[in-house]
Amino acid sequence: MIRATRILRREHLSGGEIVDRVVLDSGERHRRRVGMRGQGGLRFLLDLPEAVVLDDGDALVLEDGRLVWVEAAPERLLEIRAASEHALRRLIWHIGNRHIPAEIGAEAVWIADDHVLADMVRGLGGTAEPVERPFRPEGGAYSGGHAHGHGHGHGDAHGDAHGDAHGDAHGDAHGPHHHHHADG
């Protein structure tokens, strides 16, 4: 099976033969080594030296130089908003206190759809509306990654820092029902 041994970040992508694409959710985009199958049927082994976060628009470089496009899959998320910047910062603090992945935008925050957290946000005066969109969570305090394109870091230790109980770096431990302090 042909291997993909490196990533070409979207800002460096110019030319090259794109032969297939993979559509991956946020957990599936944090990988080191896994068999993959492109939308067009190409089977290959992602075999990177360390776990990294693949982003929408990156390409996986196959051993023969061909490229496989990475596309972020839409996911069911909660879009969280507040009446003021201060109120949104307060909601971000409460979300962060639960150690769940979150994507922080200028006027909204996105987290995995979870009715407990939606109720918490609404109880604190915010709105939490279900949406379908790609999820690009922040890299977090434990990531030693790089920032690119959309203004947040990605890193190598995200899965490991939270004790990925499944032995791979695909983030199962971060599913929508993973709460450290759900009663708080």
PDB file of C-alpha atoms in Angstrom:
ATOM      1  CA  MET A   1       0.000   0.000   0.000  1.00  0.00           C
ATOM      2  CA  ILE A   2       1.323   3.412  -0.930  1.00  0.00           C
ATOM      3  CA  ARG A   3       2.127   5.704   1.985  1.00  0.00           C
ATOM      4  CA  ALA A   4       1.546   9.418   2.577  1.00  0.00           C
ATOM      5  CA  THR A   5       4.574  10.499   4.577  1.00  0.00           C
ATOM      6  CA  ARG A   6       4.238  14.256   4.751  1.00  0.00           C
ATOM      7  CA  ILE A   7       1.770  17.129   4.657  1.00  0.00           C
ATOM      8  CA  LEU A   8       1.768  20.069   2.322  1.00  0.00           C
ATOM      9  CA  ARG A   9       0.001  22.918   4.141  1.00  0.00           C
ATOM     10  CA  ARG A  10      -2.580  24.797   2.135  1.00  0.00           C
ATOM     11  CA  GLU A  11      -0.584  28.042   2.114  1.00  0.00           C
ATOM     12  CA  HIS A  12       2.288  26.186   0.388  1.00  0.00           C
ATOM     13  CA  LEU A  13       0.118  24.263  -2.059  1.00  0.00           C
ATOM     14  CA  SER A  14       0.931  25.258  -5.630  1.00  0.00           C
ATOM     15  CA  GLY A  15       0.684  22.761  -8.417  1.00  0.00           C
ATOM     16  CA  GLY A  16       1.081  19.044  -7.980  1.00  0.00           C
ATOM     17  CA  GLU A  17      -1.234  16.303  -9.135  1.00  0.00           C
ATOM     18  CA  ILE A  18      -4.230  15.966  -6.815  1.00  0.00           C
ATOM     19  CA  VAL A  19      -5.446  12.417  -7.392  1.00  0.00           C
ATOM     20  CA  ASP A  20      -8.107  12.047  -4.668  1.00  0.00           C
ATOM     21  CA  ARG A  21      -9.532  13.688  -1.560  1.00  0.00           C
ATOM     22  CA  VAL A  22     -10.356  12.633   1.974  1.00  0.00           C
ATOM     23  CA  VAL A  23     -13.225  14.225   3.900  1.00  0.00           C
ATOM     24  CA  LEU A  24     -12.485  14.054   7.629  1.00  0.00           C
ATOM     25  CA  ASP A  25     -14.128  15.363  10.789  1.00  0.00           C
ATOM     26  CA  SER A  26     -12.094  17.178  13.450  1.00  0.00           C
ATOM     27  CA  GLY A  27     -11.181  13.967  15.303  1.00  0.00           C
ATOM     28  CA  GLU A  28     -10.162  12.198  12.118  1.00  0.00           C
ATOM     29  CA  ARG A  29      -7.944  15.157  11.150  1.00  0.00           C
ATOM     30  CA  HIS A  30      -5.677  14.582  14.175  1.00  0.00           C
ATOM     31  CA  ARG A  31      -3.640  11.583  13.084  1.00  0.00           C
ATOM     32  CA  ARG A  32      -0.217  10.050  12.791  1.00  0.00           C
ATOM     33  CA  ARG A  33      -0.646   6.601  11.262  1.00  0.00           C
ATOM     34  CA  VAL A  34      -3.850   5.155   9.842  1.00  0.00           C
ATOM     35  CA  GLY A  35      -5.120   3.474   6.696  1.00  0.00           C
ATOM     36  CA  MET A  36      -7.252   5.832   4.624  1.00  0.00           C
ATOM     37  CA  ARG A  37      -9.461   5.615   1.586  1.00  0.00           C
ATOM     38  CA  GLY A  38     -10.098   8.632  -0.604  1.00  0.00           C
ATOM     39  CA  GLN A  39     -13.505   9.592  -1.959  1.00  0.00           C
ATOM     40  CA  GLY A  40     -12.368   8.303  -5.363  1.00  0.00           C
ATOM     41  CA  GLY A  41     -11.306   4.934  -3.924  1.00  0.00           C
ATOM     42  CA  LEU A  42      -7.538   5.430  -3.536  1.00  0.00           C
ATOM     43  CA  ARG A  43      -6.297   3.423  -0.549  1.00  0.00           C
ATOM     44  CA  PHE A  44      -3.149   4.596   1.228  1.00  0.00           C
ATOM     45  CA  LEU A  45      -1.435   4.578   4.595  1.00  0.00           C
ATOM     46  CA  LEU A  46      -1.010   7.901   6.351  1.00  0.00           C
ATOM     47  CA  ASP A  47       2.395   7.392   7.989  1.00  0.00           C
ATOM     48  CA  LEU A  48       3.696  10.572   9.609  1.00  0.00           C
ATOM     49  CA  PRO A  49       6.572  10.846  12.104  1.00  0.00           C
ATOM     50  CA  GLU A  50       4.264  12.421  14.696  1.00  0.00           C
ATOM     51  CA  ALA A  51       0.573  13.133  15.182  1.00  0.00           C
ATOM     52  CA  VAL A  52      -0.495  16.411  13.603  1.00  0.00           C
ATOM     53  CA  VAL A  53      -3.727  18.236  12.887  1.00  0.00           C
ATOM     54  CA  LEU A  54      -4.636  18.225   9.218  1.00  0.00           C
ATOM     55  CA  ASP A  55      -6.571  21.282   8.133  1.00  0.00           C
ATOM     56  CA  ASP A  56      -9.084  21.962   5.414  1.00  0.00           C
ATOM     57  CA  GLY A  57      -7.158  22.574   2.188  1.00  0.00           C
ATOM     58  CA  ASP A  58      -3.964  20.766   3.187  1.00  0.00           C
ATOM     59  CA  ALA A  59      -2.666  17.964   0.994  1.00  0.00           C
ATOM     60  CA  LEU A  60      -1.133  14.615   1.908  1.00  0.00           C
ATOM     61  CA  VAL A  61       1.965  13.855  -0.162  1.00  0.00           C
ATOM     62  CA  LEU A  62       2.168  10.268  -1.392  1.00  0.00           C
ATOM     63  CA  GLU A  63       5.540   8.566  -1.812  1.00  0.00           C
ATOM     64  CA  ASP A  64       5.323   9.015  -5.587  1.00  0.00           C
ATOM     65  CA  GLY A  65       4.681  12.767  -5.246  1.00  0.00           C
ATOM     66  CA  ARG A  66       0.963  12.721  -6.021  1.00  0.00           C
ATOM     67  CA  LEU A  67      -1.333  14.621  -3.649  1.00  0.00           C
ATOM     68  CA  VAL A  68      -4.494  13.765  -1.724  1.00  0.00           C
ATOM     69  CA  TRP A  69      -6.595  16.818  -0.821  1.00  0.00           C
ATOM     70  CA  VAL A  70      -7.840  17.122   2.794  1.00  0.00           C
ATOM     71  CA  GLU A  71     -11.345  18.481   3.262  1.00  0.00           C
ATOM     72  CA  ALA A  72     -12.929  19.257   6.639  1.00  0.00           C
ATOM     73  CA  ALA A  73     -16.254  17.443   6.945  1.00  0.00           C
ATOM     74  CA  PRO A  74     -19.278  19.351   8.209  1.00  0.00           C
ATOM     75  CA  GLU A  75     -20.122  18.386  11.796  1.00  0.00           C
ATOM     76  CA  ARG A  76     -23.113  19.043  14.024  1.00  0.00           C
ATOM     77  CA  LEU A  77     -21.987  21.824  16.353  1.00  0.00           C
ATOM     78  CA  LEU A  78     -23.417  24.422  18.683  1.00  0.00           C
ATOM     79  CA  GLU A  79     -22.847  28.014  17.674  1.00  0.00           C
ATOM     80  CA  ILE A  80     -22.637  30.013  20.866  1.00  0.00           C
ATOM     81  CA  ARG A  81     -23.195  33.747  20.933  1.00  0.00           C
ATOM     82  CA  ALA A  82     -23.696  36.376  23.612  1.00  0.00           C
ATOM     83  CA  ALA A  83     -25.152  39.875  23.862  1.00  0.00           C
ATOM     84  CA  SER A  84     -21.764  41.524  24.433  1.00  0.00           C
ATOM     85  CA  GLU A  85     -18.055  40.856  24.078  1.00  0.00           C
ATOM     86  CA  HIS A  86     -17.754  40.590  27.871  1.00  0.00           C
ATOM     87  CA  ALA A  87     -20.618  38.071  28.031  1.00  0.00           C
ATOM     88  CA  LEU A  88     -19.001  35.985  25.267  1.00  0.00           C
ATOM     89  CA  ARG A  89     -15.657  35.991  27.108  1.00  0.00           C
ATOM     90  CA  ARG A  90     -17.479  34.786  30.225  1.00  0.00           C
ATOM     91  CA  LEU A  91     -19.077  31.935  28.252  1.00  0.00           C
ATOM     92  CA  ILE A  92     -15.674  31.018  26.776  1.00  0.00           C
ATOM     93  CA  TRP A  93     -14.280  30.783  30.314  1.00  0.00           C
ATOM     94  CA  HIS A  94     -17.080  28.408  31.368  1.00  0.00           C
ATOM     95  CA  ILE A  95     -16.630  26.273  28.236  1.00  0.00           C
ATOM     96  CA  GLY A  96     -12.863  26.165  28.737  1.00  0.00           C
ATOM     97  CA  ASN A  97     -13.367  25.102  32.343  1.00  0.00           C
ATOM     98  CA  ARG A  98     -14.951  21.907  30.995  1.00  0.00           C
ATOM     99  CA  HIS A  99     -11.871  21.018  28.926  1.00  0.00           C
ATOM    100  CA  ILE A 100     -13.750  20.440  25.699  1.00  0.00           C
ATOM    101  CA  PRO A 101     -12.542  21.348  22.209  1.00  0.00           C
ATOM    102  CA  ALA A 102     -13.796  24.743  21.073  1.00  0.00           C
ATOM    103  CA  GLU A 103     -13.327  26.931  18.024  1.00  0.00           C
ATOM    104  CA  ILE A 104     -13.248  30.590  19.005  1.00  0.00           C
ATOM    105  CA  GLY A 105     -14.286  33.209  16.479  1.00  0.00           C
ATOM    106  CA  ALA A 106     -14.591  36.973  16.797  1.00  0.00           C
ATOM    107  CA  GLU A 107     -18.316  36.882  17.582  1.00  0.00           C
ATOM    108  CA  ALA A 108     -19.118  33.223  18.249  1.00  0.00           C
ATOM    109  CA  VAL A 109     -17.730  30.011  19.680  1.00  0.00           C
ATOM    110  CA  TRP A 110     -18.381  26.542  18.275  1.00  0.00           C
ATOM    111  CA  ILE A 111     -18.363  23.310  20.272  1.00  0.00           C
ATOM    112  CA  ALA A 112     -19.656  19.791  19.641  1.00  0.00           C
ATOM    113  CA  ASP A 113     -23.442  19.633  19.919  1.00  0.00           C
ATOM    114  CA  ASP A 114     -24.219  18.743  23.534  1.00  0.00           C
ATOM    115  CA  HIS A 115     -27.538  19.457  25.254  1.00  0.00           C
ATOM    116  CA  VAL A 116     -25.953  19.781  28.721  1.00  0.00           C
ATOM    117  CA  LEU A 117     -23.581  22.491  27.532  1.00  0.00           C
ATOM    118  CA  ALA A 118     -26.344  24.157  25.499  1.00  0.00           C
ATOM    119  CA  ASP A 119     -28.448  24.381  28.669  1.00  0.00           C
ATOM    120  CA  MET A 120     -25.466  25.784  30.607  1.00  0.00           C
ATOM    121  CA  VAL A 121     -24.833  28.458  27.943  1.00  0.00           C
ATOM    122  CA  ARG A 122     -28.508  29.447  27.852  1.00  0.00           C
ATOM    123  CA  GLY A 123     -28.594  29.547  31.661  1.00  0.00           C
ATOM    124  CA  LEU A 124     -25.686  31.993  31.549  1.00  0.00           C
ATOM    125  CA  GLY A 125     -27.578  34.263  29.126  1.00  0.00           C
ATOM    126  CA  GLY A 126     -26.032  33.128  25.847  1.00  0.00           C
ATOM    127  CA  THR A 127     -27.510  31.478  22.784  1.00  0.00           C
ATOM    128  CA  ALA A 128     -26.594  27.985  21.598  1.00  0.00           C
ATOM    129  CA  GLU A 129     -27.926  27.098  18.157  1.00  0.00           C
ATOM    130  CA  PRO A 130     -27.220  23.840  16.314  1.00  0.00           C
ATOM    131  CA  VAL A 131     -25.302  24.299  13.045  1.00  0.00           C
ATOM    132  CA  GLU A 132     -23.582  22.063  10.473  1.00  0.00           C
ATOM    133  CA  ARG A 133     -20.097  23.252   9.552  1.00  0.00           C
ATOM    134  CA  PRO A 134     -16.467  22.146   9.608  1.00  0.00           C
ATOM    135  CA  PHE A 135     -15.009  22.209  13.139  1.00  0.00           C
ATOM    136  CA  ARG A 136     -11.559  23.693  13.670  1.00  0.00           C
ATOM    137  CA  PRO A 137     -10.995  23.587  17.441  1.00  0.00           C
ATOM    138  CA  GLU A 138      -8.200  25.503  19.104  1.00  0.00           C
ATOM    139  CA  GLY A 139      -4.943  23.625  19.643  1.00  0.00           C
ATOM    140  CA  GLY A 140      -5.000  24.288  23.382  1.00  0.00           C
ATOM    141  CA  ALA A 141      -2.415  24.895  26.053  1.00  0.00           C
ATOM    142  CA  TYR A 142      -0.704  21.565  25.464  1.00  0.00           C
ATOM    143  CA  SER A 143      -0.143  21.902  21.744  1.00  0.00           C
ATOM    144  CA  GLY A 144       3.274  22.835  20.506  1.00  0.00           C
ATOM    145  CA  GLY A 145       1.977  23.462  17.020  1.00  0.00           C
ATOM    146  CA  HIS A 146       2.034  26.205  14.491  1.00  0.00           C
ATOM    147  CA  ALA A 147      -0.474  28.842  13.578  1.00  0.00           C
ATOM    148  CA  HIS A 148      -1.651  28.995   9.995  1.00  0.00           C
ATOM    149  CA  GLY A 149      -4.240  30.679   7.863  1.00  0.00           C
ATOM    150  CA  HIS A 150      -7.170  31.057  10.195  1.00  0.00           C
ATOM    151  CA  GLY A 151      -5.458  32.328  13.307  1.00  0.00           C
ATOM    152  CA  HIS A 152      -5.260  29.443  15.748  1.00  0.00           C
ATOM    153  CA  GLY A 153      -2.608  26.918  16.624  1.00  0.00           C
ATOM    154  CA  HIS A 154      -2.579  23.202  16.069  1.00  0.00           C
ATOM    155  CA  GLY A 155      -0.204  20.891  17.763  1.00  0.00           C
ATOM    156  CA  ASP A 156       1.212  17.503  18.207  1.00  0.00           C
ATOM    157  CA  ALA A 157       0.145  16.722  21.757  1.00  0.00           C
ATOM    158  CA  HIS A 158      -3.585  17.393  21.608  1.00  0.00           C
ATOM    159  CA  GLY A 159      -4.677  13.762  21.779  1.00  0.00           C
ATOM    160  CA  ASP A 160      -1.888  12.793  24.151  1.00  0.00           C
ATOM    161  CA  ALA A 161      -2.391  15.710  26.531  1.00  0.00           C
ATOM    162  CA  HIS A 162      -5.890  14.586  27.354  1.00  0.00           C
ATOM    163  CA  GLY A 163      -5.055  10.920  27.750  1.00  0.00           C
ATOM    164  CA  ASP A 164      -6.392   9.391  24.550  1.00  0.00           C
ATOM    165  CA  ALA A 165      -7.685   6.116  25.927  1.00  0.00           C
ATOM    166  CA  HIS A 166      -7.827   4.423  22.531  1.00  0.00           C
ATOM    167  CA  GLY A 167      -4.106   4.411  21.754  1.00  0.00           C
ATOM    168  CA  ASP A 168      -4.405   6.422  18.563  1.00  0.00           C
ATOM    169  CA  ALA A 169      -4.408  10.148  18.133  1.00  0.00           C
ATOM    170  CA  HIS A 170      -7.829  10.496  16.622  1.00  0.00           C
ATOM    171  CA  GLY A 171      -9.492  12.146  19.568  1.00  0.00           C
ATOM    172  CA  ASP A 172     -12.215   9.695  20.633  1.00  0.00           C
ATOM    173  CA  ALA A 173     -11.733  10.919  24.197  1.00  0.00           C
ATOM    174  CA  HIS A 174     -12.964  14.324  23.057  1.00  0.00           C
ATOM    175  CA  GLY A 175     -16.400  13.212  21.885  1.00  0.00           C
ATOM    176  CA  PRO A 176     -19.512  15.258  22.578  1.00  0.00           C
ATOM    177  CA  HIS A 177     -20.151  13.511  25.893  1.00  0.00           C
ATOM    178  CA  HIS A 178     -16.688  13.989  27.395  1.00  0.00           C
ATOM    179  CA  HIS A 179     -17.025  16.309  30.406  1.00  0.00           C
ATOM    180  CA  HIS A 180     -14.751  16.729  33.373  1.00  0.00           C
ATOM    181  CA  HIS A 181     -17.042  19.075  35.274  1.00  0.00           C
ATOM    182  CA  ALA A 182     -20.507  18.692  33.754  1.00  0.00           C
ATOM    183  CA  ASP A 183     -22.206  19.452  37.061  1.00  0.00           C
ATOM    184  CA  GLY A 184     -20.274  22.697  37.653  1.00  0.00           C
TER     185      GLY A 184
END
